[in-house]
Each structure stands twice: as C-alpha cells, then as structure tokens.
Amino acid sequence: MKIGILTAGGDCPGINAAIRGVGKTAISEYGMKVYGIASGFRGLIENLYTELDEVQLSGILTLGGTILGTSRDKPFKGDPTVENKIPKLIRKNYNELGLDALVVIGGNGSMKTAHKLTEEGLNVIGIPKTIDNDVWGTDVSFGFDSAVWIATEAIDRLHSTANSHKRIMVIELMGHRTGWLTLYSGVAGGGDVILIPEIEYDMEYVARYLEKRARNKKPYSIVVVAEGINKPKGMSAASFVSQAIRDKTGLETRETILGYVQRGGTPTPFDRILSTRFGAKAVELMVEGKFGMMVSKDGEHIVPVPLSEVGGKVKLVPPDHSLIRKTRKMGISFGDKKI
Ligand code: F6P
C-alpha cells in the first residue's frame, strides 16, 4: 500500500510522534510506502509531497511542531466557482500519486474536511490533534496534556511574583471557543478564579469574591481565564478581566497572555504515548479497510469513530463536569453566583 500523511490546523507537541507512529508501523510491519504531504491540505491541492523513510522518521518522537508543516487551508470553504474544482484536483493528485489511503492529523475543522474527502471517494483516516481538546468523539486529543503542562508551569511561576507584590494575577490561556485547557490548567495551577466560555460569569461577583479573599488576609489571587470567554470585541480576555478587577476593587492587578508557548516544544510522555497509539491504530484500520474513521481514546482503549459523526462538532466543557463540581466545593470561583 501507498499512504499519505498530512498535518492541518494549529500545530502542537505530539504531531511528529503521531507521524512517526503511522510511518514506522506502515513501513516496518506492513512494508508500505509512506508520503508526507506538506502544509496541510494545501499540499494535497498543490501536489507538495516527499517520501518518508526510516531516516526521516527517526529522531522526531520528541520534536515539537510538525516536520511536514501545516496550514489552515480549507479546500471546501471559499469561492464556490473555485470550490468544486478543488475536490477534483485533490482526487486527481491523490490518484496520480497512487495513494491507497490518507491520514489526516488535525482538529475538528480538519476532521470535517477529512469526512468531505471521504465523500469524494478518498480512503481517509483521521487522528485528533489540538491543544484545545475540543474534538468531539474522543476523551482527549494529543497536544492537550502538553499544553496543560506548559500552562500549569506558567501559573506556578505567577504564584511567586503575585505573592511578592501582593497582587491579583490574571492569565489568559488558549482553547479557542472552549474552556478545557483553562479548566485543567487552572485547577492544576491552583487558580482561585477560573473563567471559561461554558459558564456565564459576572465581574461584579468576581470582584466581591477577590475582595473577600483580600479581607481574609489572602496575600494574592490567581485568576485563570480562557481566551474565548464573553468580552468586548477587540479586547483580550485578560485585559478586560484585569481592568474590571482594578476598576471594581482597586486591587493591584497585572495580566499575562500566555499565547503560543502553549503550542510549542517537546510533547509530554502522555502525549508521546497517545500519539504513538493513535498512529499505530490508524494503520491497523487501513489494513482492515476501515476508512472514513477517526481514531479516538475511549477510556483505556483506542477505537474508531465515524468521521461523519465527528466533523464540524465542538466538544464543550459540561458545566457540571466533575472537576467543576469538586473544585466549587473547595471554594474555587467560576465567576458565577453558584458557590
Ligand atoms: O486551535 C489551537 C489554537 O491555538 C487555539 O487555541 C487558538 O485560538 C488558535 O489556535 C490560534 O490560531 P492561529 O494559530 O491561527 O493564530
């Protein structure tokens, strides 16, 4: 068999581990030919590819980013006159390259495109990748654990400077339109207030909560906010929240937007293992002829989920998530009136 691999959407730690998992399984177990397609779906459209062999696949397990490059190109979105030419071009390139299957490593947008390519007749397997952990149909995507680790380490460092200056520290984390990364990092980092898009917050209540902490001789507070929370257009979440705290409490407040460091560097051991398992499973599904599927984590198992069920959905944090229920009882505030 000849297979292609592409990586699309935002990069994250673990992508190269997934490429390695697919490539090494395909080559050493099944003697397949493996092609890396450059820059996400753009590489399929522009026919940008290179053969991957054991040499290219060695030494990349721990490497951040993606050796293939990525883009946010969406072949099925855009000018309708061009639109229906793109799928035909992709199918032409796929057939001329002689591919028997294509592995798409990406987030929920990429899984939607992967499903559409399946409908175009390509044999596609999806692997869920994103620091946001917002891909529906899997317990977790790789990249998430690494981003939680990076964000938690940053929050740990904010405690010491907040304590030295007796300040309120506001830190904004990524996560696109969901709060998974902020919830897990906020709890792991000992945040006092955690604001996520899935729970409507009230800055009046946040202010009263922080004043109460100050009255109770708490020397500082840590406020962890998701980039996707409700806020004025053109303002970052961190700026909006920290300004509102200053205005409503007079407490000395500073803000940090952690940004792209959450997407960089080497994957955690958990993500290396998850990426490897996802990659190996993707090849098994190909050999079994099970296409149009995304590999997913379901408890301790790696199982296939139909792309038709995944594409275009966003996995939101349930407001009654056990982590939220338990930390509310510890006195953590989620910015709403429920305590
Ligand atoms: O999807 C990953 C992510 O980092 C989101 O958390 C963030 O909102 C977005 O990508 C940033 O997009 P870009 O890399 O195009 O700036």
Tab-separated table of C-alpha atoms and ligand atoms in Angstrom:
chain	number	residue	atom	x	y	z
A	1	MET	CA	0.000	0.000	0.000
A	2	LYS	CA	1.000	3.639	-0.557
A	3	ILE	CA	-0.218	6.040	2.113
A	4	GLY	CA	-0.086	9.809	2.540
A	5	ILE	CA	0.063	11.758	5.815
A	6	LEU	CA	-0.841	15.427	6.228
A	7	THR	CA	-0.969	17.701	9.273
A	8	ALA	CA	-3.508	20.538	9.242
A	9	GLY	CA	-4.597	23.368	11.558
A	10	GLY	CA	-2.780	24.725	14.602
A	11	ASP	CA	0.402	22.864	15.431
A	12	CYS	CA	1.082	21.310	18.831
A	13	PRO	CA	3.506	18.949	20.604
A	14	GLY	CA	2.964	15.325	19.587
A	15	ILE	CA	2.317	15.723	15.866
A	16	ASN	CA	5.727	14.310	14.926
A	17	ALA	CA	5.188	11.443	17.369
A	18	ALA	CA	1.948	10.662	15.521
A	19	ILE	CA	3.663	10.869	12.113
A	20	ARG	CA	6.321	8.505	13.480
A	21	GLY	CA	3.648	6.123	14.831
A	22	VAL	CA	1.947	5.924	11.438
A	23	GLY	CA	5.165	5.771	9.416
A	24	LYS	CA	7.098	3.221	11.426
A	25	THR	CA	4.090	0.886	11.715
A	26	ALA	CA	3.346	1.172	7.994
A	27	ILE	CA	6.947	0.587	6.896
A	28	SER	CA	8.275	-1.978	9.360
A	29	GLU	CA	5.110	-4.060	9.904
A	30	TYR	CA	3.404	-3.789	6.509
A	31	GLY	CA	6.140	-2.728	4.052
A	32	MET	CA	4.064	0.233	2.906
A	33	LYS	CA	5.346	3.320	1.082
A	34	VAL	CA	4.725	6.496	3.104
A	35	TYR	CA	4.451	10.014	1.678
A	36	GLY	CA	4.465	13.174	3.783
A	37	ILE	CA	2.239	15.871	2.310
A	38	ALA	CA	3.400	19.435	3.026
A	39	SER	CA	1.449	22.311	4.609
A	40	GLY	CA	-1.818	20.564	5.392
A	41	PHE	CA	-4.498	20.357	2.738
A	42	ARG	CA	-2.608	22.913	0.617
A	43	GLY	CA	-0.036	20.197	-0.110
A	44	LEU	CA	-2.800	17.984	-1.495
A	45	ILE	CA	-4.014	20.776	-3.770
A	46	GLU	CA	-0.527	21.868	-4.905
A	47	ASN	CA	0.898	18.329	-5.032
A	48	LEU	CA	3.643	19.030	-2.463
A	49	TYR	CA	4.919	15.740	-1.038
A	50	THR	CA	8.032	13.798	-0.171
A	51	GLU	CA	8.599	10.124	0.594
A	52	LEU	CA	9.200	9.408	4.278
A	53	ASP	CA	11.583	6.572	5.152
A	54	GLU	CA	13.127	5.289	8.365
A	55	VAL	CA	15.728	8.082	8.240
A	56	GLN	CA	13.187	10.900	8.156
A	57	LEU	CA	11.129	9.143	10.812
A	58	SER	CA	13.930	8.745	13.325
A	59	GLY	CA	14.645	11.347	15.997
A	60	ILE	CA	11.239	13.041	15.690
A	61	LEU	CA	9.374	11.493	18.646
A	62	THR	CA	10.405	14.348	20.940
A	63	LEU	CA	10.325	17.107	18.322
A	64	GLY	CA	7.724	19.870	18.690
A	65	GLY	CA	5.764	21.181	15.726
A	66	THR	CA	5.351	19.172	12.500
A	67	ILE	CA	8.135	18.144	10.101
A	68	LEU	CA	5.563	18.368	7.269
A	69	GLY	CA	4.483	21.925	8.028
A	70	THR	CA	0.810	22.869	8.387
A	71	SER	CA	-1.740	25.449	7.242
A	72	ARG	CA	-5.304	26.390	7.924
A	73	ASP	CA	-6.315	25.996	4.234
A	74	LYS	CA	-9.840	24.605	3.958
A	75	PRO	CA	-10.367	23.044	0.498
A	76	PHE	CA	-14.159	23.023	0.785
A	77	LYS	CA	-14.547	26.574	2.036
A	78	GLY	CA	-14.330	29.645	-0.123
A	79	ASP	CA	-15.248	30.780	-3.630
A	80	PRO	CA	-17.942	28.358	-4.911
A	81	THR	CA	-16.757	28.776	-8.509
A	82	VAL	CA	-13.329	27.505	-7.423
A	83	GLU	CA	-14.732	25.283	-4.701
A	84	ASN	CA	-15.908	22.376	-6.822
A	85	LYS	CA	-12.628	22.364	-8.770
A	86	ILE	CA	-10.597	21.769	-5.596
A	87	PRO	CA	-12.005	18.337	-4.668
A	88	LYS	CA	-11.450	17.131	-8.240
A	89	LEU	CA	-7.862	18.441	-8.109
A	90	ILE	CA	-7.278	16.725	-4.766
A	91	ARG	CA	-8.703	13.447	-6.091
A	92	LYS	CA	-6.543	13.773	-9.217
A	93	ASN	CA	-3.386	14.327	-7.167
A	94	TYR	CA	-4.339	11.533	-4.754
A	95	ASN	CA	-4.829	9.134	-7.676
A	96	GLU	CA	-1.736	10.270	-9.631
A	97	LEU	CA	0.382	9.792	-6.524
A	98	GLY	CA	-1.167	6.325	-6.394
A	99	LEU	CA	-2.285	6.644	-2.796
A	100	ASP	CA	-4.331	3.830	-1.272
A	101	ALA	CA	-5.081	5.839	1.873
A	102	LEU	CA	-4.613	9.245	3.513
A	103	VAL	CA	-4.047	10.039	7.205
A	104	VAL	CA	-5.289	13.484	8.280
A	105	ILE	CA	-3.834	14.725	11.578
A	106	GLY	CA	-5.892	17.721	12.696
A	107	GLY	CA	-8.557	19.333	14.865
A	108	ASN	CA	-12.339	19.421	14.459
A	109	GLY	CA	-12.157	21.574	11.302
A	110	SER	CA	-9.711	19.143	9.709
A	111	MET	CA	-11.894	16.178	10.675
A	112	LYS	CA	-14.790	17.863	8.854
A	113	THR	CA	-12.601	18.217	5.744
A	114	ALA	CA	-11.435	14.613	6.169
A	115	HIS	CA	-15.065	13.499	6.130
A	116	LYS	CA	-15.748	15.504	2.962
A	117	LEU	CA	-12.702	13.918	1.287
A	118	THR	CA	-14.145	10.521	2.239
A	119	GLU	CA	-17.358	11.525	0.483
A	120	GLU	CA	-15.204	12.437	-2.548
A	121	GLY	CA	-14.052	8.807	-2.614
A	122	LEU	CA	-10.696	9.059	-0.865
A	123	ASN	CA	-9.747	6.460	1.785
A	124	VAL	CA	-9.199	8.691	4.825
A	125	ILE	CA	-8.381	8.051	8.499
A	126	GLY	CA	-8.388	10.982	10.970
A	127	ILE	CA	-6.179	11.465	14.054
A	128	PRO	CA	-7.451	14.064	16.605
A	129	LYS	CA	-4.841	16.743	17.337
A	130	THR	CA	-5.261	20.009	19.230
A	131	ILE	CA	-4.228	21.723	22.441
A	132	ASP	CA	-7.896	22.767	22.812
A	133	ASN	CA	-9.187	19.210	23.407
A	134	ASP	CA	-12.404	20.286	21.643
A	135	VAL	CA	-12.607	17.398	19.144
A	136	TRP	CA	-15.897	15.552	19.651
A	137	GLY	CA	-15.795	11.753	19.895
A	138	THR	CA	-12.558	11.233	21.816
A	139	ASP	CA	-11.821	11.513	25.561
A	140	VAL	CA	-8.809	13.603	24.672
A	141	SER	CA	-6.745	14.781	21.683
A	142	PHE	CA	-2.964	14.718	21.771
A	143	GLY	CA	-1.400	18.145	22.360
A	144	PHE	CA	-3.777	18.869	25.233
A	145	ASP	CA	-1.678	17.274	28.001
A	146	SER	CA	1.437	19.105	26.802
A	147	ALA	CA	-0.387	22.455	26.775
A	148	VAL	CA	-1.788	21.823	30.267
A	149	TRP	CA	1.737	21.088	31.440
A	150	ILE	CA	3.127	24.309	29.861
A	151	ALA	CA	0.251	26.473	31.199
A	152	THR	CA	0.440	24.931	34.676
A	153	GLU	CA	4.164	25.591	34.853
A	154	ALA	CA	3.483	29.235	33.907
A	155	ILE	CA	0.751	29.585	36.551
A	156	ASP	CA	3.083	28.070	39.168
A	157	ARG	CA	5.534	30.866	38.396
A	158	LEU	CA	2.825	33.535	38.760
A	159	HIS	CA	2.198	32.497	42.360
A	160	SER	CA	5.658	33.613	43.493
A	161	THR	CA	5.546	37.029	41.822
A	162	ALA	CA	1.920	37.599	42.897
A	163	ASN	CA	2.894	36.783	46.470
A	164	SER	CA	5.942	39.070	46.410
A	165	HIS	CA	3.848	42.047	45.262
A	166	LYS	CA	0.535	41.065	46.913
A	167	ARG	CA	-1.141	41.370	43.509
A	168	ILE	CA	-4.011	39.809	41.591
A	169	MET	CA	-2.519	37.954	38.607
A	170	VAL	CA	-4.746	37.329	35.574
A	171	ILE	CA	-3.501	34.795	32.999
A	172	GLU	CA	-5.234	34.131	29.669
A	173	LEU	CA	-4.928	30.676	28.117
A	174	MET	CA	-5.834	29.371	24.655
A	175	GLY	CA	-8.639	26.927	23.904
A	176	HIS	CA	-10.445	28.632	21.028
A	177	ARG	CA	-14.171	28.539	21.949
A	178	THR	CA	-13.891	26.018	24.794
A	179	GLY	CA	-12.566	26.008	28.335
A	180	TRP	CA	-10.871	22.591	28.629
A	181	LEU	CA	-7.304	23.959	28.677
A	182	THR	CA	-8.236	26.709	31.157
A	183	LEU	CA	-10.198	24.352	33.434
A	184	TYR	CA	-7.471	21.709	33.683
A	185	SER	CA	-4.561	24.173	33.909
A	186	GLY	CA	-6.477	26.431	36.296
A	187	VAL	CA	-7.117	23.540	38.678
A	188	ALA	CA	-3.614	22.073	38.283
A	189	GLY	CA	-2.083	25.524	38.813
A	190	GLY	CA	-4.121	26.342	41.909
A	191	GLY	CA	-6.190	29.118	40.338
A	192	ASP	CA	-8.634	30.892	42.666
A	193	VAL	CA	-10.951	32.091	39.892
A	194	ILE	CA	-11.377	30.107	36.642
A	195	LEU	CA	-13.403	31.693	33.820
A	196	ILE	CA	-14.426	29.510	30.869
A	197	PRO	CA	-16.775	30.180	27.913
A	198	GLU	CA	-19.176	27.422	29.011
A	199	ILE	CA	-20.034	29.155	32.316
A	200	GLU	CA	-21.509	32.678	32.209
A	201	TYR	CA	-19.544	34.851	34.619
A	202	ASP	CA	-20.311	38.163	36.350
A	203	MET	CA	-17.413	40.563	37.005
A	204	GLU	CA	-19.362	42.049	39.959
A	205	TYR	CA	-19.297	38.663	41.608
A	206	VAL	CA	-15.606	38.076	40.715
A	207	ALA	CA	-14.755	41.456	42.290
A	208	ARG	CA	-16.672	40.693	45.515
A	209	TYR	CA	-15.009	37.247	45.674
A	210	LEU	CA	-11.499	38.747	45.318
A	211	GLU	CA	-12.250	41.475	47.900
A	212	LYS	CA	-13.410	38.798	50.324
A	213	ARG	CA	-10.132	36.914	49.799
A	214	ALA	CA	-8.197	40.121	50.457
A	215	ARG	CA	-10.233	40.778	53.638
A	216	ASN	CA	-9.465	37.220	54.758
A	217	LYS	CA	-5.758	38.078	54.573
A	218	LYS	CA	-5.116	36.085	51.367
A	219	PRO	CA	-1.973	37.916	50.151
A	220	TYR	CA	-2.738	37.435	46.446
A	221	SER	CA	-5.113	35.735	43.977
A	222	ILE	CA	-4.661	33.923	40.663
A	223	VAL	CA	-7.368	34.400	38.001
A	224	VAL	CA	-7.186	31.991	35.020
A	225	VAL	CA	-9.293	32.996	32.000
A	226	ALA	CA	-9.972	31.321	28.657
A	227	GLU	CA	-9.432	33.385	25.517
A	228	GLY	CA	-12.964	32.515	24.396
A	229	ILE	CA	-14.958	33.974	27.319
A	230	ASN	CA	-17.598	36.601	26.656
A	231	LYS	CA	-15.873	40.036	26.432
A	232	PRO	CA	-15.932	43.327	24.477
A	233	LYS	CA	-14.851	42.931	20.833
A	234	GLY	CA	-11.248	43.952	20.195
A	235	MET	CA	-10.236	43.442	23.826
A	236	SER	CA	-8.346	40.402	25.073
A	237	ALA	CA	-9.969	38.388	27.829
A	238	ALA	CA	-7.012	39.107	30.112
A	239	SER	CA	-7.187	42.886	29.556
A	240	PHE	CA	-10.950	43.018	30.031
A	241	VAL	CA	-10.922	40.977	33.249
A	242	SER	CA	-7.895	42.664	34.817
A	243	GLN	CA	-9.225	46.169	34.027
A	244	ALA	CA	-12.605	45.273	35.503
A	245	ILE	CA	-10.924	43.974	38.685
A	246	ARG	CA	-8.901	47.167	39.025
A	247	ASP	CA	-11.979	49.348	38.419
A	248	LYS	CA	-14.257	47.435	40.789
A	249	THR	CA	-11.868	46.633	43.647
A	250	GLY	CA	-8.887	48.982	43.422
A	251	LEU	CA	-6.686	45.918	43.984
A	252	GLU	CA	-3.294	45.959	42.205
A	253	THR	CA	-3.706	43.674	39.189
A	254	ARG	CA	-1.469	42.502	36.336
A	255	GLU	CA	-2.163	40.330	33.302
A	256	THR	CA	-0.317	37.731	31.217
A	257	ILE	CA	-1.421	36.313	27.850
A	258	LEU	CA	0.440	33.023	27.621
A	259	GLY	CA	-0.157	32.660	23.863
A	260	TYR	CA	1.798	30.420	21.519
A	261	VAL	CA	4.195	28.926	24.026
A	262	GLN	CA	1.229	26.625	24.783
A	263	ARG	CA	1.694	25.152	21.288
A	264	GLY	CA	5.475	24.808	21.310
A	265	GLY	CA	8.188	22.424	22.296
A	266	THR	CA	8.503	18.752	23.118
A	267	PRO	CA	5.407	16.635	23.938
A	268	THR	CA	4.838	15.192	27.410
A	269	PRO	CA	5.302	11.429	27.804
A	270	PHE	CA	1.497	11.065	27.914
A	271	ASP	CA	1.157	12.805	24.536
A	272	ARG	CA	4.053	10.823	23.038
A	273	ILE	CA	2.309	7.586	24.017
A	274	LEU	CA	-1.152	8.759	22.896
A	275	SER	CA	0.198	9.971	19.530
A	276	THR	CA	2.058	6.695	19.033
A	277	ARG	CA	-1.080	4.661	19.852
A	278	PHE	CA	-3.222	6.826	17.547
A	279	GLY	CA	-0.686	6.448	14.707
A	280	ALA	CA	-0.408	2.677	15.043
A	281	LYS	CA	-4.221	2.294	15.218
A	282	ALA	CA	-4.665	4.413	12.086
A	283	VAL	CA	-2.523	1.934	10.117
A	284	GLU	CA	-4.405	-1.057	11.551
A	285	LEU	CA	-7.697	0.459	10.408
A	286	MET	CA	-6.266	0.924	6.900
A	287	VAL	CA	-5.145	-2.704	6.740
A	288	GLU	CA	-8.659	-3.737	7.875
A	289	GLY	CA	-10.113	-1.476	5.168
A	290	LYS	CA	-11.969	0.625	7.758
A	291	PHE	CA	-11.868	4.140	6.229
A	292	GLY	CA	-13.902	7.241	6.962
A	293	MET	CA	-12.965	6.829	10.618
A	294	MET	CA	-11.167	8.902	13.275
A	295	VAL	CA	-9.100	7.094	15.892
A	296	SER	CA	-10.199	8.057	19.406
A	297	LYS	CA	-9.406	7.425	23.059
A	298	ASP	CA	-12.283	5.738	24.883
A	299	GLY	CA	-11.188	5.011	28.448
A	300	GLU	CA	-8.131	2.786	28.138
A	301	HIS	CA	-8.943	1.793	24.555
A	302	ILE	CA	-8.112	3.330	21.165
A	303	VAL	CA	-11.185	2.819	18.982
A	304	PRO	CA	-12.520	4.110	15.628
A	305	VAL	CA	-15.330	6.690	15.451
A	306	PRO	CA	-17.039	7.536	12.123
A	307	LEU	CA	-15.830	10.874	10.732
A	308	SER	CA	-19.463	11.543	9.765
A	309	GLU	CA	-20.261	11.798	13.488
A	310	VAL	CA	-17.241	13.961	14.358
A	311	GLY	CA	-16.956	16.550	11.607
A	312	GLY	CA	-17.927	20.100	12.498
A	313	LYS	CA	-18.848	19.331	16.119
A	314	VAL	CA	-17.157	21.057	19.071
A	315	LYS	CA	-16.755	19.248	22.396
A	316	LEU	CA	-17.671	21.795	25.089
A	317	VAL	CA	-16.946	21.526	28.819
A	318	PRO	CA	-20.152	20.346	30.557
A	319	PRO	CA	-20.908	22.988	33.270
A	320	ASP	CA	-21.486	20.121	35.741
A	321	HIS	CA	-18.149	18.464	34.898
A	322	SER	CA	-16.876	16.559	37.955
A	323	LEU	CA	-13.753	18.752	38.132
A	324	ILE	CA	-16.006	21.839	38.338
A	325	ARG	CA	-18.323	20.296	40.938
A	326	LYS	CA	-15.426	19.188	43.138
A	327	THR	CA	-13.440	22.433	42.975
A	328	ARG	CA	-16.523	24.564	43.639
A	329	LYS	CA	-16.762	22.702	46.959
A	330	MET	CA	-13.157	23.726	47.655
A	331	GLY	CA	-14.126	27.375	47.256
A	332	ILE	CA	-12.812	27.926	43.730
A	333	SER	CA	-14.892	30.510	41.859
A	334	PHE	CA	-16.091	30.066	38.271
A	335	GLY	CA	-17.267	33.670	38.226
A	336	ASP	CA	-20.954	32.849	38.581
A	337	LYS	CA	-23.192	33.204	41.578
A	338	LYS	CA	-23.285	29.481	42.309
A	339	ILE	CA	-20.755	28.792	45.085
B	1	F6P	O1	-6.548	25.544	17.873
B	1	F6P	C1	-5.374	25.821	18.553
B	1	F6P	C2	-5.253	27.298	18.773
B	1	F6P	O2	-4.061	27.557	19.433
B	1	F6P	C3	-6.394	27.908	19.561
B	1	F6P	O3	-6.313	27.625	20.945
B	1	F6P	C4	-6.210	29.355	19.224
B	1	F6P	O4	-7.388	30.109	19.441
B	1	F6P	C5	-5.859	29.275	17.732
B	1	F6P	O5	-5.240	28.013	17.547
B	1	F6P	C6	-4.922	30.351	17.248
B	1	F6P	O6	-4.929	30.259	15.825
B	1	F6P	P1	-3.651	30.695	14.949
B	1	F6P	O7	-2.574	29.697	15.189
B	1	F6P	O8	-4.166	30.653	13.523
B	1	F6P	O9	-3.266	32.072	15.409
